[in-house]
PDB file of C-alpha atoms in Angstrom:
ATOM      1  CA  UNK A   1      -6.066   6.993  -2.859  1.00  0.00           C
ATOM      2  CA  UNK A   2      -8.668   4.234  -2.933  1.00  0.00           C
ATOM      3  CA  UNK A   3     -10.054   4.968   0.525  1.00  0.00           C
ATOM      4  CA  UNK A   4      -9.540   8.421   0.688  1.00  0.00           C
ATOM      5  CA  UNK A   5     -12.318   8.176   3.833  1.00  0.00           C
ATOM      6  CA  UNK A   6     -10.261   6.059   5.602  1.00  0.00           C
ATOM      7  CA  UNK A   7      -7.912   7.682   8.074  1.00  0.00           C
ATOM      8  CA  UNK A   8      -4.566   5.770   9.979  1.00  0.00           C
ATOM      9  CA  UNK A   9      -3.284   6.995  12.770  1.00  0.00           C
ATOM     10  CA  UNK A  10      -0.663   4.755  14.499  1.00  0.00           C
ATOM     11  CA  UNK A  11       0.137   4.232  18.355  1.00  0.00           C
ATOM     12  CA  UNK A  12       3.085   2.585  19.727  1.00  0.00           C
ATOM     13  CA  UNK A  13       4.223  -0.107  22.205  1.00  0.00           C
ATOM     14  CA  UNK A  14       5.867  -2.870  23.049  1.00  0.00           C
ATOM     15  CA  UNK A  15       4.005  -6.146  22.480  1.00  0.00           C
ATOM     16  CA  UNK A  16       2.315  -6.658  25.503  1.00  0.00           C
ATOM     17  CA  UNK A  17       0.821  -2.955  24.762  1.00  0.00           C
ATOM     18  CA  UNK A  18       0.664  -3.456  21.410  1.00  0.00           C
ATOM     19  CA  UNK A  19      -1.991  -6.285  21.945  1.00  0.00           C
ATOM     20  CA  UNK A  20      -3.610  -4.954  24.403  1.00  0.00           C
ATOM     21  CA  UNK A  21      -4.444  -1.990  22.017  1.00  0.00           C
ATOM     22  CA  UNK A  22      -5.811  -4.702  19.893  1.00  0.00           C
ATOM     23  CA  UNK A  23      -7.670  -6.177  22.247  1.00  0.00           C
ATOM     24  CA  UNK A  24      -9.403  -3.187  23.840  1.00  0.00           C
ATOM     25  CA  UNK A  25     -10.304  -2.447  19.768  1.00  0.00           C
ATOM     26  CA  UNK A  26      -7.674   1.035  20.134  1.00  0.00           C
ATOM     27  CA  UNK A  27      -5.942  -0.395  16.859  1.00  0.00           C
ATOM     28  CA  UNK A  28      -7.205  -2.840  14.308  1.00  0.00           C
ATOM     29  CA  UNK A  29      -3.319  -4.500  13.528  1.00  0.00           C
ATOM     30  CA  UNK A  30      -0.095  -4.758  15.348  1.00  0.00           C
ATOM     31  CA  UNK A  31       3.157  -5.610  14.234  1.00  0.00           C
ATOM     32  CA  UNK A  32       4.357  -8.088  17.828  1.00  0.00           C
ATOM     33  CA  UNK A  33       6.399 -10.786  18.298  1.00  0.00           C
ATOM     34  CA  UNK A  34       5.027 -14.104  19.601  1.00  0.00           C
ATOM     35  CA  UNK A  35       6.559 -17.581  20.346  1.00  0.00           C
ATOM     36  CA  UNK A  36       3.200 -19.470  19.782  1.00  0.00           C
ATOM     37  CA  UNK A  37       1.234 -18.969  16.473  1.00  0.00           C
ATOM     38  CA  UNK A  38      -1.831 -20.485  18.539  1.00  0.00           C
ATOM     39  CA  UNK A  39      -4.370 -17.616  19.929  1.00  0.00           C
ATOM     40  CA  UNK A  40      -7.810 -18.102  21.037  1.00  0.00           C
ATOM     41  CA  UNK A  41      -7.616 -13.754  21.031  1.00  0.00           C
ATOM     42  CA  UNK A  42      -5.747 -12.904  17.988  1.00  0.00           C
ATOM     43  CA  UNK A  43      -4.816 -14.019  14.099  1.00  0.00           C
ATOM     44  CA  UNK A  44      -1.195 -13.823  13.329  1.00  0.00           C
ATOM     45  CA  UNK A  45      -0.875 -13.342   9.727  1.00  0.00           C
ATOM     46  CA  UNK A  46       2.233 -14.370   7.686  1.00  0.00           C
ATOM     47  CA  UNK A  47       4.637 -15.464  10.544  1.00  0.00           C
ATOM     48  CA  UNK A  48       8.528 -14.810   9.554  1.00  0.00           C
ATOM     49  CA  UNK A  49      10.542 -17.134  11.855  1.00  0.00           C
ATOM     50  CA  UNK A  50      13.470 -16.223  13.933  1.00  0.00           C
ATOM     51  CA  UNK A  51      15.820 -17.433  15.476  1.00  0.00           C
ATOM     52  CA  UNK A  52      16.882 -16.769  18.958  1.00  0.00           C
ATOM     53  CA  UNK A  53      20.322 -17.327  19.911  1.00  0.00           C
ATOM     54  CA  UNK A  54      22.989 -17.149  22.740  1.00  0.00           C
ATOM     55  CA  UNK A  55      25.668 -14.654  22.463  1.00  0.00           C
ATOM     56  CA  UNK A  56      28.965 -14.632  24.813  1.00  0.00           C
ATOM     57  CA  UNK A  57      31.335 -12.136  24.570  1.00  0.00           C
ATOM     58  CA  UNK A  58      34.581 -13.083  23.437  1.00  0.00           C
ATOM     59  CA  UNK A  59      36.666 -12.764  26.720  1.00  0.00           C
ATOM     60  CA  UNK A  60      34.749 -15.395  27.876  1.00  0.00           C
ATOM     61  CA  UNK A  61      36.187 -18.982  27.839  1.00  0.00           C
ATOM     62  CA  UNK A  62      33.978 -20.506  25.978  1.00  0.00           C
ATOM     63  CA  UNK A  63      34.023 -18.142  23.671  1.00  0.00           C
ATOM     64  CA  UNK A  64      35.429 -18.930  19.749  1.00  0.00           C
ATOM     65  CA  UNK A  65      36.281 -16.748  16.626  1.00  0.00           C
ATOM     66  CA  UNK A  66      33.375 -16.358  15.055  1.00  0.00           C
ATOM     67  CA  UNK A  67      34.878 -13.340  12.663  1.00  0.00           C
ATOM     68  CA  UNK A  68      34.797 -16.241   9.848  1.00  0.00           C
ATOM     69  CA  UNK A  69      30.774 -17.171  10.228  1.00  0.00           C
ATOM     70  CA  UNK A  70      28.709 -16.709   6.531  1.00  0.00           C
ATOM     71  CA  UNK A  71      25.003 -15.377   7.229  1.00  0.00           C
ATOM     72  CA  UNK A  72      23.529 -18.178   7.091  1.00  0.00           C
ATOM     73  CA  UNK A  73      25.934 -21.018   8.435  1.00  0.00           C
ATOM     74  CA  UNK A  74      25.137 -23.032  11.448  1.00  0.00           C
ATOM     75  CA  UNK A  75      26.422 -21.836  14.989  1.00  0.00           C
ATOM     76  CA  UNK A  76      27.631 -23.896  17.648  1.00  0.00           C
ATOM     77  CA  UNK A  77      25.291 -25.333  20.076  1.00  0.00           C
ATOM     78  CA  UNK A  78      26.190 -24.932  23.450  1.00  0.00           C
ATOM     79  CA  UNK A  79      24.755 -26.432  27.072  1.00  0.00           C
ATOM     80  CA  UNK A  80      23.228 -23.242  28.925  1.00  0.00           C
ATOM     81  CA  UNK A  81      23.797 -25.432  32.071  1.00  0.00           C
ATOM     82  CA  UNK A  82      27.696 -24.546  31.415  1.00  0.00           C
ATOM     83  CA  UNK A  83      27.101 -20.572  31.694  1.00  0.00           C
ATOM     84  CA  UNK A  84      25.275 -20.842  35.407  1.00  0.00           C
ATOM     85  CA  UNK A  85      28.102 -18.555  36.677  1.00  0.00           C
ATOM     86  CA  UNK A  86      27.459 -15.825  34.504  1.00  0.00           C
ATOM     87  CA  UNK A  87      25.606 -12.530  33.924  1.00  0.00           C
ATOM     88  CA  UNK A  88      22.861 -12.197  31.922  1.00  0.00           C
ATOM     89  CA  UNK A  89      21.544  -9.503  29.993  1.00  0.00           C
ATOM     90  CA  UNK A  90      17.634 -10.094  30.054  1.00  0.00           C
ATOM     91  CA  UNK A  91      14.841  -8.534  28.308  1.00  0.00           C
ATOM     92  CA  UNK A  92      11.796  -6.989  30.269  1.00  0.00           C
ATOM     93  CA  UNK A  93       8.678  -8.542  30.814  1.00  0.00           C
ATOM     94  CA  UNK A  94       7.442  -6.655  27.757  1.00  0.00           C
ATOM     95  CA  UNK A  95       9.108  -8.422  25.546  1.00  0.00           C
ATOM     96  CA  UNK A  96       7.544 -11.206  23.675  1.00  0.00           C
ATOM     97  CA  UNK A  97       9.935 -13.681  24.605  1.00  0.00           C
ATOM     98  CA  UNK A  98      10.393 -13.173  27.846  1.00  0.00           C
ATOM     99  CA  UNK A  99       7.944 -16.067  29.350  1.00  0.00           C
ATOM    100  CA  UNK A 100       9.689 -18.611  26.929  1.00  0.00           C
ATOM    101  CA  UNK A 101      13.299 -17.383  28.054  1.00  0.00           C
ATOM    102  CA  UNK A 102      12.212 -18.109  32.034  1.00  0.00           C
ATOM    103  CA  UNK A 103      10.706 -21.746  30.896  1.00  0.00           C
ATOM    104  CA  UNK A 104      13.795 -22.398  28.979  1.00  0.00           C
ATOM    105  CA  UNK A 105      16.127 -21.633  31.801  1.00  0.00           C
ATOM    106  CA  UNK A 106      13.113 -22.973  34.520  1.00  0.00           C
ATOM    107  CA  UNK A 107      13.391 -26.414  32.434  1.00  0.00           C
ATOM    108  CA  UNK A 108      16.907 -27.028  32.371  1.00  0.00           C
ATOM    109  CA  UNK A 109      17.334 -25.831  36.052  1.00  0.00           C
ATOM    110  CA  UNK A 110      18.834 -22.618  35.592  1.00  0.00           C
ATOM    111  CA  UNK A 111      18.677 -19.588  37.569  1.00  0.00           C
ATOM    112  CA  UNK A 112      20.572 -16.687  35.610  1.00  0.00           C
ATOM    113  CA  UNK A 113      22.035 -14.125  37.602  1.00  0.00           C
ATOM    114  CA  UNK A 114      20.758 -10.543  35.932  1.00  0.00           C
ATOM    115  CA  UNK A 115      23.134  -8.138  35.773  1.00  0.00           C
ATOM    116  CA  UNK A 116      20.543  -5.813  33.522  1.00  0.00           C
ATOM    117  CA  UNK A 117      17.603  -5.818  32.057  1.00  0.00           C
ATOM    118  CA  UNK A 118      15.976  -3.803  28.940  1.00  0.00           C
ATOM    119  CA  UNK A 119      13.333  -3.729  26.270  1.00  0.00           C
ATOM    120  CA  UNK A 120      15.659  -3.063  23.922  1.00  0.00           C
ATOM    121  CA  UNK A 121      17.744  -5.954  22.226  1.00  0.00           C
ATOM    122  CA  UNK A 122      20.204  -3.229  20.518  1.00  0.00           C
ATOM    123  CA  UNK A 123      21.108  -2.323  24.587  1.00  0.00           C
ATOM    124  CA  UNK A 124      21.271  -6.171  25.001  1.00  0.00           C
ATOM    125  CA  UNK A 125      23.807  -6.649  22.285  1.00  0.00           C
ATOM    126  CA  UNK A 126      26.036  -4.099  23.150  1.00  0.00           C
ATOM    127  CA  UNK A 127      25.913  -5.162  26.686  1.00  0.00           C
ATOM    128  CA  UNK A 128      27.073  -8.179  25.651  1.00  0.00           C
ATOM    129  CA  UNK A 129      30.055  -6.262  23.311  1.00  0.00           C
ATOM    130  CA  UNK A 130      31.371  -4.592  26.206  1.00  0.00           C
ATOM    131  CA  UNK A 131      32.049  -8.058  27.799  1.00  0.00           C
ATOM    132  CA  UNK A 132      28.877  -7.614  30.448  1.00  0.00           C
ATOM    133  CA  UNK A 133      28.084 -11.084  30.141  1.00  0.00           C
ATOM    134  CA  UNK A 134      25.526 -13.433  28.079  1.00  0.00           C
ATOM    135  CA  UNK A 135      22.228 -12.524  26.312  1.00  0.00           C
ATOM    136  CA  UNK A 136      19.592 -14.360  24.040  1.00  0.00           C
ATOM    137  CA  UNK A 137      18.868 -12.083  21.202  1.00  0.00           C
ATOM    138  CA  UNK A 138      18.068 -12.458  17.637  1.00  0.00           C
ATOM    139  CA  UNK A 139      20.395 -14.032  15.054  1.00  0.00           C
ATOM    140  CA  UNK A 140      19.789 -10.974  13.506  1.00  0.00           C
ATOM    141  CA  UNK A 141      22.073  -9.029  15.294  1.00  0.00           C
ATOM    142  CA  UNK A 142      25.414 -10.871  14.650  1.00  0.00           C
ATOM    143  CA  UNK A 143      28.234  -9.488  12.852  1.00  0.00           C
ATOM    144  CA  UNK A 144      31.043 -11.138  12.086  1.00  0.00           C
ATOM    145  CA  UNK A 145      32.816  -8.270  12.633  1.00  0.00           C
ATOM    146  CA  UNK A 146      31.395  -7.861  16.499  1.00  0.00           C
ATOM    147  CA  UNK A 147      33.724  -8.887  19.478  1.00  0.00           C
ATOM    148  CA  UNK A 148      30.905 -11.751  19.827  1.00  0.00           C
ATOM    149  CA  UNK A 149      30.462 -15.604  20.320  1.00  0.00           C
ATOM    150  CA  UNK A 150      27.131 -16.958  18.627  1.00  0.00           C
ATOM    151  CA  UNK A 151      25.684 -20.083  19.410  1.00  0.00           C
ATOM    152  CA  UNK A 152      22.620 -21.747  18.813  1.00  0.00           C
ATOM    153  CA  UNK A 153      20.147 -23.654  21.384  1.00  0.00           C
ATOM    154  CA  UNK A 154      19.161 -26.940  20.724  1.00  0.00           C
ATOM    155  CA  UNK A 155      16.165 -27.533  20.228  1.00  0.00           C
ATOM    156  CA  UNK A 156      16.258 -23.942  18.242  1.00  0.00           C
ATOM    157  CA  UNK A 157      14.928 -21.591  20.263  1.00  0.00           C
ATOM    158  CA  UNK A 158      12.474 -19.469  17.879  1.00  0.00           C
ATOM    159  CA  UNK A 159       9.886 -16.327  18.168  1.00  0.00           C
ATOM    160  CA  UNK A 160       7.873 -15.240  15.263  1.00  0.00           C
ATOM    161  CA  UNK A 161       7.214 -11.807  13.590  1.00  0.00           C
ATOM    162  CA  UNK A 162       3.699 -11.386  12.573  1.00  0.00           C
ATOM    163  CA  UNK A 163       0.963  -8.785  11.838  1.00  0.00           C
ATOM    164  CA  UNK A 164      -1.443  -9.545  14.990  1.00  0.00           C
ATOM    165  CA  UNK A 165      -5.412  -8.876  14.958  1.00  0.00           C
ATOM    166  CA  UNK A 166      -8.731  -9.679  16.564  1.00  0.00           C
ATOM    167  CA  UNK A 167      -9.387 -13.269  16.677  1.00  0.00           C
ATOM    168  CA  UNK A 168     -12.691 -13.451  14.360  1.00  0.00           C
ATOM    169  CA  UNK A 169     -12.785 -10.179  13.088  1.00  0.00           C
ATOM    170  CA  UNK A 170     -13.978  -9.477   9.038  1.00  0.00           C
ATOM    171  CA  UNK A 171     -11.891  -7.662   7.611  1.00  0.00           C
ATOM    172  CA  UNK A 172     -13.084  -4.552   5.411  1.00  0.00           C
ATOM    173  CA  UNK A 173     -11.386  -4.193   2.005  1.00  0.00           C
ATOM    174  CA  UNK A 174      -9.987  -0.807   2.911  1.00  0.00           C
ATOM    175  CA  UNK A 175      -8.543  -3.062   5.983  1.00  0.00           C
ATOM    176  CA  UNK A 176      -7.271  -5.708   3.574  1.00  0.00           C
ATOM    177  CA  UNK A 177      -5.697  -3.453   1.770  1.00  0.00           C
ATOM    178  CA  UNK A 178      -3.574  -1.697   4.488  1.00  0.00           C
ATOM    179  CA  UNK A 179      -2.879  -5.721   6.139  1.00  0.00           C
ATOM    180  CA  UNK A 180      -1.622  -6.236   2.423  1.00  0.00           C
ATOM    181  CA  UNK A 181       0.684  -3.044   2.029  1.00  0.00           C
ATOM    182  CA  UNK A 182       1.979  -3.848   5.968  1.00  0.00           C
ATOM    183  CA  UNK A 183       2.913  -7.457   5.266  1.00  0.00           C
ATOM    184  CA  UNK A 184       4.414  -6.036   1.824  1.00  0.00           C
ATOM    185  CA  UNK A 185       6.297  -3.063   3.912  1.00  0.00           C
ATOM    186  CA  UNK A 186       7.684  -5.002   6.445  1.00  0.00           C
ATOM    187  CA  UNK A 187       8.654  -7.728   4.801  1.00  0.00           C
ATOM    188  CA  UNK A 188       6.320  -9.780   7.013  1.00  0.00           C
ATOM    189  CA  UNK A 189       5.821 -13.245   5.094  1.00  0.00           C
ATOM    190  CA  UNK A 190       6.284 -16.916   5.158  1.00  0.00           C
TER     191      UNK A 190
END
C-alpha cells in the first residue's frame, strides 16, 4: 500500500542460484545460507546462527537414547574420525554448506563414503531414520521422538541464515521496507 508502483515477483533456487540471481542484478534480496558472514560481493543482513550437527541412527553402536534431550540441552560431542566406516548422507554442491562439510572432513583426514546425496536436508534426515547411515544437518531437525542419535562437533560446526544482497548497493525506501517485512517474516534476526 505505500508503494503501490512497486511490483515483487519472486524466483527460486538453491543458494548457489539464489546468489547468482543477485549477482547478475535478476533479484535485489535472497534468503541463502552461508558459513562466512565476510563477502567482498554481498551484505548479509541479520545473521540467525545455526547449528550443524551429526546425526547417527540408532542401530548404530555408538548410538544413545536421546528420546530424553530438552530443545535446547547440549548433545554429545563425538570424534568424526570414529565413523570412517560408515555411510554418509551428503548434501549437493548447492548447498551452502557443502565446501565447509569437505574441509571439515579434509582437515581431520576423513574420506566419507557417500551412500546418497541431496539438496534436501528433510531427504537427509529421513535417510538417516531409516538407519542409511550418518548425516550433518541442522539441529533443527531433531526430535526426541525420532529413532535418532544427535551429537554435536567440537568446535561447533555453524552456518548462518541471512537476507543476502549486493555488496554496496543503496537501498531505496520501498526496498527497505520489503528487507524490513522479510527479516520480520522470516524470523531472520540476531
Amino acid at each position: 500500500d505505500k508503494y503501490p508502483a512497486v511490483k515483487l515477483s519472486y524466483l527460486e533456487g538453491y543458494n548457489r542460484q539464489t546468489l547468482q540471481y543477485i549477482a547478475d542484478g535478476q533479484a535485489d534480496f535472497g534468503i541463502c545460507s552461508t558459513l562466512d558472514l565476510e563477502s567482498a560481493d554481498f551484505e548479509f543482513s541479520n545473521p540467525t546462527r545455526r547449528e550443524m550437527v551429526l546425526y547417527l541412527p540408532s542401530s548404530h553402536p555408538l548410538a544413545y537414547d536421546a528420546s530424553g534431550l530438552k530443545y535446547n540441552e547440549e548433545f554429545p560431542t563425538i570424534s568424526l574420525q570414529k565413523l570412517d566406516h560408515i555411510d554418509f548422507m551428503m548434501p549437493t554442491e548447492e548447498m551452502s554448506y557443502y565446501s565447509g562439510l569437505i574441509s571439515l572432513f579434509q582437515k581431520r583426514g576423513i574420506r566419507p563414503q557417500i551412500l546418497f546425496q541431496s539438496a534436501n536436508v528433510g531427504v537427509l534426515y529421513k535417510m538417516v531414520l531409516q538407519g542409511n547411515g550418518a548425516a550433518i544437518l541442522p539441529r533443527s531437525l531433531f526430535s526426541p521422538l525420532d529413532p535418532v542419535s544427535p551429537f554435536s562437533l567440537r568446535p561447533k560446526f555453524i552456518i548462518y541464515s541471512v537476507l543476502a544482497y549486493k555488496k554496496g548497493k543503496i537501498l531505496t525506501p520501498a526496498q527497505e521496507l520489503v528487507r524490513t517485512l522479510i527479516c520480520e517474516q522470516f524470523e531472520i534476526s540476531d
